[in-house]
Short mmCIF file of C-alpha atoms and ligand atoms in Angstrom, two decimals:
data_model
loop_
_atom_site.label_atom_id
_atom_site.label_comp_id
_atom_site.label_asym_id
_atom_site.label_seq_id
_atom_site.Cartn_x
_atom_site.Cartn_y
_atom_site.Cartn_z
CA UNK A 1490 46.93 108.60 78.25
CA UNK A 1491 45.69 105.36 79.77
CA UNK A 1492 45.34 102.42 77.36
CA UNK A 1493 44.30 99.50 79.50
CA UNK A 1494 42.02 99.85 82.50
CA UNK A 1495 42.74 96.29 83.65
CA UNK A 1496 46.31 97.28 84.57
CA UNK A 1497 44.89 99.76 87.09
CA UNK A 1498 42.75 97.24 88.94
CA UNK A 1499 43.69 95.78 92.31
CA UNK A 1500 45.10 92.27 91.79
CA UNK A 1501 42.37 90.58 93.83
CA UNK A 1502 39.69 92.29 91.71
CA UNK A 1503 41.46 91.44 88.47
CA UNK A 1504 41.36 87.76 89.42
CA UNK A 1505 37.99 87.75 91.14
CA UNK A 1506 35.56 85.00 90.24
CA UNK A 1507 32.21 86.79 90.61
CA UNK A 1508 29.20 85.32 92.38
CA UNK A 1509 26.79 83.90 89.85
CA UNK A 1510 23.22 84.48 90.89
CA UNK A 1511 20.49 82.17 89.64
CA UNK A 1512 19.20 84.84 87.26
CA UNK A 1513 22.66 85.28 85.76
CA UNK A 1514 23.23 81.53 85.33
CA UNK A 1515 19.95 81.12 83.46
CA UNK A 1516 18.82 83.90 81.16
CA UNK A 1517 15.61 83.58 79.23
CA UNK A 1518 12.08 82.51 79.94
CA UNK A 1519 10.94 79.34 81.72
CA UNK A 1520 7.55 77.93 82.69
CA UNK A 1521 8.59 77.11 86.20
CA UNK A 1522 11.34 78.69 88.28
CA UNK A 1523 12.80 76.38 90.90
CA UNK A 1524 16.31 77.80 90.82
CA UNK A 1525 16.47 80.67 93.31
CA UNK A 1526 14.70 79.45 96.45
CA UNK A 1527 12.04 82.09 96.04
CA UNK A 1528 8.50 81.73 97.29
CA UNK A 1529 6.21 80.36 94.57
CA UNK A 1530 3.24 82.26 95.99
CA UNK A 1531 2.46 85.31 93.95
CA UNK A 1532 2.96 88.76 95.35
CA UNK A 1533 4.25 91.67 93.31
CA UNK A 1534 7.74 90.95 94.56
CA UNK A 1535 8.20 87.21 95.13
CA UNK A 1536 10.79 86.95 92.32
CA UNK A 1537 14.30 88.41 92.35
CA UNK A 1538 14.62 91.47 90.12
CA UNK A 1539 16.71 91.68 86.94
CA UNK A 1540 20.30 91.93 88.24
CA UNK A 1541 21.31 93.99 85.20
CA UNK A 1542 18.22 96.22 85.03
CA UNK A 1543 17.99 95.88 81.26
CA UNK A 1544 14.63 97.61 80.76
CA UNK A 1545 15.88 100.61 82.68
CA UNK A 1546 19.21 100.63 80.86
CA UNK A 1547 17.52 100.53 77.45
CA UNK A 1548 15.39 103.52 78.37
CA UNK A 1549 18.35 105.51 79.73
CA UNK A 1550 20.36 104.49 76.67
CA UNK A 1551 17.71 106.03 74.39
CA UNK A 1552 17.37 109.19 76.48
CA UNK A 1553 21.09 109.81 76.97
CA UNK A 1554 22.30 108.41 73.68
CA UNK A 1555 24.80 106.09 75.38
CA UNK A 1556 25.05 102.36 74.53
CA UNK A 1557 23.66 99.94 77.15
CA UNK A 1558 27.14 98.43 77.55
CA UNK A 1559 28.41 101.78 78.87
CA UNK A 1560 25.79 102.12 81.62
CA UNK A 1561 25.84 100.93 85.25
CA UNK A 1562 23.27 101.50 88.01
CA UNK A 1563 24.18 101.72 91.66
CA UNK A 1564 22.12 101.91 94.83
CA UNK A 1565 22.60 105.67 94.62
CA UNK A 1566 25.76 107.28 93.26
CA UNK A 1567 27.12 106.59 96.72
CA UNK A 1568 27.33 102.86 96.01
CA UNK A 1569 29.17 103.52 92.74
CA UNK A 1570 31.71 105.75 94.50
CA UNK A 1571 32.37 102.93 96.96
CA UNK A 1572 32.63 100.26 94.23
CA UNK A 1573 35.10 102.33 92.21
CA UNK A 1574 37.34 102.87 95.23
CA UNK A 1575 37.22 99.17 96.06
CA UNK A 1576 38.05 98.18 92.48
CA UNK A 1577 41.04 100.47 91.96
CA UNK A 1578 42.53 101.42 95.34
CA UNK A 1579 44.59 99.04 97.48
CA UNK A 1580 43.71 99.59 101.17
CA UNK A 1581 46.51 100.98 103.27
CA UNK A 1582 48.49 101.98 100.18
CA UNK A 1583 46.63 103.85 97.44
CA UNK A 1584 44.94 107.26 97.54
CA UNK A 1585 42.22 109.29 95.93
CA UNK A 1586 42.41 112.98 95.11
CA UNK A 1587 39.46 115.30 95.67
CA UNK A 1588 38.77 119.01 95.68
CA UNK A 1589 38.16 120.99 98.86
CA UNK A 1590 35.39 121.75 99.56
CA UNK A 1591 33.37 119.09 97.76
CA UNK A 1592 30.84 116.31 98.30
CA UNK A 1593 31.81 114.45 101.47
CA UNK A 1594 31.16 110.88 100.34
CA UNK A 1595 34.36 110.53 98.29
CA UNK A 1596 36.51 110.97 101.40
CA UNK A 1597 34.19 108.90 103.62
CA UNK A 1598 34.13 105.96 101.19
CA UNK A 1599 37.91 106.19 100.86
CA UNK A 1600 38.36 106.17 104.65
CA UNK A 1601 36.02 103.21 105.10
CA UNK A 1602 38.24 101.34 102.65
CA UNK A 1603 41.45 102.53 104.37
CA UNK A 1604 42.34 104.53 101.30
CA UNK A 1605 44.09 107.88 101.76
CA UNK A 1606 42.64 111.20 100.63
CA UNK A 1607 44.61 114.08 99.12
CA UNK A 1608 42.71 117.35 98.87
CA UNK A 1609 43.32 120.21 96.48
CA UNK A 1610 42.12 123.41 98.13
CA UNK A 1611 39.99 125.40 95.71
CA UNK A 1612 40.73 129.12 95.30
CA UNK A 1613 38.53 131.99 96.56
CA UNK A 1614 36.16 131.57 93.65
CA UNK A 1615 36.21 127.79 94.02
CA UNK A 1616 38.29 127.32 90.88
CA UNK A 1617 41.50 125.38 90.29
CA UNK A 1618 44.12 124.83 87.62
CA UNK A 1619 44.43 121.39 86.00
CA UNK A 1620 48.22 121.58 86.14
CA UNK A 1621 48.16 122.17 89.90
CA UNK A 1622 45.90 119.20 90.39
CA UNK A 1623 48.01 116.96 88.17
CA UNK A 1624 51.18 118.00 89.98
CA UNK A 1625 49.70 116.59 93.22
CA UNK A 1626 49.26 113.13 91.68
CA UNK A 1627 51.90 110.48 92.31
CA UNK A 1628 51.81 106.73 91.63
CA UNK A 1629 49.67 106.16 94.70
CA UNK A 1630 46.79 108.31 93.46
CA UNK A 1631 44.45 105.98 91.59
CA UNK A 1632 41.24 108.03 91.30
CA UNK A 1633 40.56 111.76 90.96
CA UNK A 1634 37.04 112.81 91.94
CA UNK A 1635 35.77 116.00 90.32
CA UNK A 1636 32.30 117.19 91.19
CA UNK A 1637 31.01 119.56 88.51
CA UNK A 1638 28.86 121.49 89.16
CA UNK A 1639 30.45 121.27 92.59
CA UNK A 1640 28.65 120.74 95.88
CA UNK A 1641 28.66 122.92 98.02
CA UNK A 1642 30.19 125.76 95.95
CA UNK A 1643 27.69 125.53 93.08
CA UNK A 1644 30.14 126.35 90.27
CA UNK A 1645 31.03 124.15 87.30
CA UNK A 1646 34.51 123.62 85.91
CA UNK A 1647 35.37 124.18 82.28
CA UNK A 1648 35.24 121.26 79.86
CA UNK A 1649 38.82 121.94 78.72
CA UNK A 1650 40.12 121.85 82.28
CA UNK A 1651 38.34 118.56 83.02
CA UNK A 1652 39.37 116.92 79.74
CA UNK A 1653 42.99 117.94 80.17
CA UNK A 1654 42.95 116.07 83.50
CA UNK A 1655 41.33 113.01 81.93
CA UNK A 1656 43.90 113.08 79.15
CA UNK A 1657 46.96 113.55 81.32
CA UNK A 1658 46.17 111.49 84.42
CA UNK A 1659 47.33 107.87 84.47
CA UNK A 1660 44.40 106.71 86.55
CA UNK A 1661 40.63 106.97 86.76
CA UNK A 1662 38.82 110.33 86.67
CA UNK A 1663 35.34 110.29 88.16
CA UNK A 1664 33.25 113.26 87.09
CA UNK A 1665 30.21 113.63 89.36
CA UNK A 1666 27.43 115.39 87.46
CA UNK A 1667 24.69 115.11 90.10
CA UNK A 1668 23.60 118.71 89.35
CA UNK A 1669 24.17 118.79 85.59
CA UNK A 1670 20.45 119.23 84.80
CA UNK A 1671 20.49 122.65 86.49
CA UNK A 1672 23.61 123.82 84.68
CA UNK A 1673 24.14 125.78 81.48
CA UNK A 1674 27.12 123.53 80.78
CA UNK A 1675 26.68 120.26 78.89
CA UNK A 1676 27.30 116.82 80.32
CA UNK A 1677 30.52 115.10 79.33
CA UNK A 1678 28.93 111.66 78.98
CA UNK A 1679 29.62 111.60 75.25
CA UNK A 1680 33.36 111.56 76.09
CA UNK A 1681 33.24 108.14 77.77
CA UNK A 1682 33.69 106.60 74.34
CA UNK A 1683 36.86 108.61 73.73
CA UNK A 1684 38.50 108.19 77.14
CA UNK A 1685 38.65 104.75 78.75
CA UNK A 1686 39.56 106.26 82.16
CA UNK A 1687 36.58 108.64 82.43
CA UNK A 1688 33.60 107.72 84.61
CA UNK A 1689 30.65 110.12 84.60
CA UNK A 1690 28.18 109.87 87.49
CA UNK A 1691 24.61 111.09 87.39
CA UNK A 1692 21.68 110.40 89.70
CA UNK A 1693 17.90 110.27 89.91
CA UNK A 1694 18.13 111.95 93.33
CA UNK A 1695 18.07 115.63 92.35
CA UNK A 1696 16.37 116.90 89.17
CA UNK A 1697 14.44 113.64 88.66
CA UNK A 1698 12.77 113.78 92.08
CA UNK A 1699 13.72 110.17 92.83
CA UNK A 1700 16.02 110.39 95.86
CA UNK A 1701 14.20 107.63 97.75
CA UNK A 1702 14.59 105.19 94.85
CA UNK A 1703 18.37 105.21 95.42
CA UNK A 1704 19.49 105.05 91.81
CA UNK A 1705 22.74 106.50 90.54
CA UNK A 1706 24.15 106.03 87.06
CA UNK A 1707 27.73 105.54 85.93
CA UNK A 1708 28.66 106.01 82.29
CA UNK A 1709 32.05 104.64 81.32
CA UNK A 1710 34.15 102.46 79.05
CA UNK A 1711 32.89 98.85 78.80
CA UNK A 1712 35.91 97.54 80.71
CA UNK A 1713 35.03 99.67 83.74
CA UNK A 1714 31.33 98.78 83.54
CA UNK A 1715 32.32 95.10 83.41
CA UNK A 1716 34.36 95.47 86.60
CA UNK A 1717 31.52 97.24 88.41
CA UNK A 1718 29.15 94.45 87.38
CA UNK A 1719 31.60 91.86 88.66
CA UNK A 1720 31.90 93.33 92.15
CA UNK A 1721 28.43 94.74 92.82
CA UNK A 1722 25.95 92.91 95.06
CA UNK A 1723 23.92 90.84 92.58
CA UNK A 1724 20.55 92.48 93.17
CA UNK A 1725 21.67 95.98 94.09
CA UNK A 1726 18.65 97.75 92.59
CA UNK A 1727 15.34 96.55 94.01
CA UNK A 1728 12.46 95.55 91.75
CA UNK A 1729 10.35 98.33 93.22
CA UNK A 1730 13.01 100.92 92.42
CA UNK A 1731 13.50 99.60 88.88
CA UNK A 1732 9.79 99.83 88.20
CA UNK A 1733 9.40 103.35 89.59
CA UNK A 1734 12.60 104.58 87.96
CA UNK A 1735 11.38 103.38 84.58
CA UNK A 1736 8.24 105.43 85.11
CA UNK A 1737 10.27 108.54 86.01
CA UNK A 1738 12.57 108.21 83.03
CA UNK A 1739 9.76 107.56 80.55
CA UNK A 1740 8.05 110.75 81.56
CA UNK A 1741 10.62 113.53 81.74
CA UNK A 1742 8.26 116.36 80.71
CA UNK A 1743 7.59 117.12 84.37
CA UNK A 1744 11.30 117.03 85.14
CA UNK A 1745 12.07 119.63 82.48
CA UNK A 1746 9.29 121.92 83.74
CA UNK A 1747 10.43 121.60 87.33
CA UNK A 1748 14.07 122.20 86.45
CA UNK A 1749 13.24 125.45 84.68
CA UNK A 1750 11.03 126.52 87.60
CA UNK A 1751 13.88 125.85 90.02
CA UNK A 1752 16.33 127.78 87.86
CA UNK A 1753 13.93 130.75 87.72
CA UNK A 1754 13.44 130.59 91.48
CA UNK A 1755 17.19 130.37 91.99
CA UNK A 1756 17.58 133.71 90.18
CA UNK A 1757 14.66 135.27 92.08
CA UNK A 1758 15.89 134.16 95.52
CA UNK A 1759 19.37 135.39 94.65
CA UNK A 1760 18.08 138.86 93.77
CA UNK A 1761 16.01 139.03 96.96
CA UNK A 1762 18.90 137.90 99.15
CA UNK A 1763 21.21 140.49 97.64
CA UNK A 1764 19.01 143.28 99.02
CA UNK A 1765 20.19 142.55 102.58
CA UNK A 1766 23.39 144.20 103.70
CA UNK A 1767 23.92 141.26 106.07
CA UNK A 1768 24.15 138.95 103.06
CA UNK A 1769 27.79 139.36 102.18
CA UNK A 1770 27.90 137.24 99.05
CA UNK A 1771 26.10 134.70 96.93
CA UNK A 1772 28.16 132.41 94.77
CA UNK A 1773 27.11 131.87 91.15
CA UNK A 1774 25.18 128.59 91.01
CA UNK A 1775 24.87 125.95 88.31
CA UNK A 1776 22.83 123.81 90.71
CA UNK A 1777 19.55 123.71 92.63
CA UNK A 1778 21.07 125.47 95.65
CA UNK A 1779 22.76 128.72 96.58
CA UNK A 1780 25.86 129.06 98.72
CA UNK A 1781 25.29 132.23 100.68
CA UNK A 1782 27.75 134.05 102.93
CA UNK A 1783 26.14 135.94 105.79
CA UNK A 1784 27.34 137.82 108.86
CA UNK A 1785 26.74 134.98 111.28
CA UNK A 1786 25.77 131.71 109.65
CA UNK A 1787 25.37 129.67 112.82
CA UNK A 1788 22.98 132.12 114.51
CA UNK A 1789 20.88 132.45 111.38
CA UNK A 1790 20.89 128.68 110.97
CA UNK A 1791 19.50 128.30 114.50
CA UNK A 1792 16.87 130.98 113.92
CA UNK A 1793 15.63 129.30 110.74
CA UNK A 1794 15.38 125.94 112.51
CA UNK A 1795 13.10 127.54 115.10
CA UNK A 1796 10.95 128.76 112.22
CA UNK A 1797 10.73 125.25 110.82
CA UNK A 1798 13.22 125.76 108.01
CA UNK A 1799 16.35 123.67 107.77
CA UNK A 1800 19.23 124.70 105.54
CA UNK A 1801 22.77 123.32 105.48
CA UNK A 1802 25.39 125.10 107.57
CA UNK A 1803 28.70 124.89 105.71
CA UNK A 1804 30.62 127.13 108.13
CA UNK A 1805 33.87 125.36 108.94
CA UNK A 1806 34.46 123.95 105.48
CA UNK A 1807 37.37 125.35 103.47
CA UNK A 1808 36.52 128.78 101.96
CA UNK A 1809 33.00 128.53 103.40
CA UNK A 1810 33.26 130.79 106.47
CA UNK A 1811 29.77 131.83 107.51
CA UNK A 1812 28.20 130.15 104.50
CA UNK A 1813 24.81 128.48 104.36
CA UNK A 1814 23.86 126.17 101.53
CA UNK A 1815 20.23 126.77 100.72
CA UNK A 1816 18.33 124.37 98.47
CA UNK A 1817 15.84 126.00 96.12
CA UNK A 1818 12.34 124.77 96.99
CA UNK A 1819 8.93 125.52 95.56
CA UNK A 1820 7.98 129.15 95.08
CA UNK A 1821 5.92 129.03 98.28
CA UNK A 1822 8.74 127.45 100.27
CA UNK A 1823 11.24 130.03 99.04
CA UNK A 1824 8.79 132.79 99.86
CA UNK A 1825 8.46 131.48 103.41
CA UNK A 1826 12.24 131.44 103.74
CA UNK A 1827 12.51 135.04 102.49
CA UNK A 1828 9.73 136.21 104.78
CA UNK A 1829 11.57 134.77 107.79
CA UNK A 1830 14.89 136.23 106.69
CA UNK A 1831 13.23 139.59 106.47
CA UNK A 1832 11.93 139.18 110.00
CA UNK A 1833 15.36 138.10 111.23
CA UNK A 1834 17.32 140.97 109.76
CA UNK A 1835 14.77 143.61 110.69
CA UNK A 1836 14.66 142.33 114.26
CA UNK A 1837 18.46 142.42 114.34
CA UNK A 1838 18.40 146.03 113.22
CA UNK A 1839 16.21 146.84 116.20
CA UNK A 1840 18.39 144.97 118.66
CA UNK A 1841 21.75 146.07 117.33
CA UNK A 1842 20.71 149.48 116.14
C1 PLP B 2500 23.27 114.53 96.05
C2 PLP B 2500 24.57 114.14 95.44
C3 PLP B 2500 24.74 112.87 94.89
C4 PLP B 2500 23.63 111.88 94.88
O1 PLP B 2500 23.94 110.72 95.49
P1 PLP B 2500 22.88 109.54 95.41
O2 PLP B 2500 23.57 108.46 96.19
O3 PLP B 2500 22.73 109.19 93.95
O4 PLP B 2500 21.60 110.00 96.02
C5 PLP B 2500 25.94 112.57 94.29
N1 PLP B 2500 26.93 113.47 94.22
C6 PLP B 2500 26.77 114.71 94.71
C7 PLP B 2500 27.86 115.69 94.57
C8 PLP B 2500 25.60 115.08 95.35
O5 PLP B 2500 25.47 116.31 95.86
#
């Protein structure tokens, strides 16, 4: 088990003297602000926003029952993924480990930073064994990214499996819970106080209907949060986003209603899809999408585009031959999709007998 996160940091990050923005140098209230070269003329946004987003953090802290000191906001989870790789992985030397298939940004961020990527191929049911994953880790692997529930497979991994990795890996484990609100499994954020090497990522982009705000959350040990604060761009979350995000988080009644509607629709669409013999399989989903194997994914994908419906073609990814990833929309949107599928498969019956 890891005891000191600071030993894992890149040397240049460990010794970094962070940029001190005007609003970090002076905290508190003043009559007149002449410290940040802002325009004095009022508009809603003439002043720099709070670099540490305290109002937002306090609200999230209440909702998620996590202390403010264990929370970090990024310009989307994507920014946090990048910051973590830059903090812990030496370019040209260190590596990250990810699952295959999974969310593409871990590997892209690693490559941008000249950090190698090791992939553990998931089995036919998109599962894996913790011991297999741990056996692939050598001294060069600094971060393991686990997406659970996983994109694009839709399944979640067991808490025991994830915790045994966190416990036994001598580096950072990033658990991406972007889809946790749609899952029957519980979040592992409460474990960030027990394991100093666990980082849990969540986002406002999916269940919270805030994708355009670009806000992702990291929950982790204070030492990790401190490092992220040190290396982030000072004003990474805009004032407009902070304001709107606060509104979203203060009113989660809608979110809960929409999440249960999406889960109900996910079951309904699954049942409907199963009635087609050309639909070869639908993977169990803990998310707001279905991974569906069909006879010819690319042809169906093209047909749906012509009908004005765009889904994600995952054909070509590991274990995803002829698979489409279909996001669950509103009831009307799903109905339109099903109507067009019906047309497609009935027309095919005519053509191909
Ligand atoms: C959609 C998604 C995200 C969200 O990223 P943001 O930058 O917060 O919008 C993160 N991880 C996974 C696995 C996703 O599918």
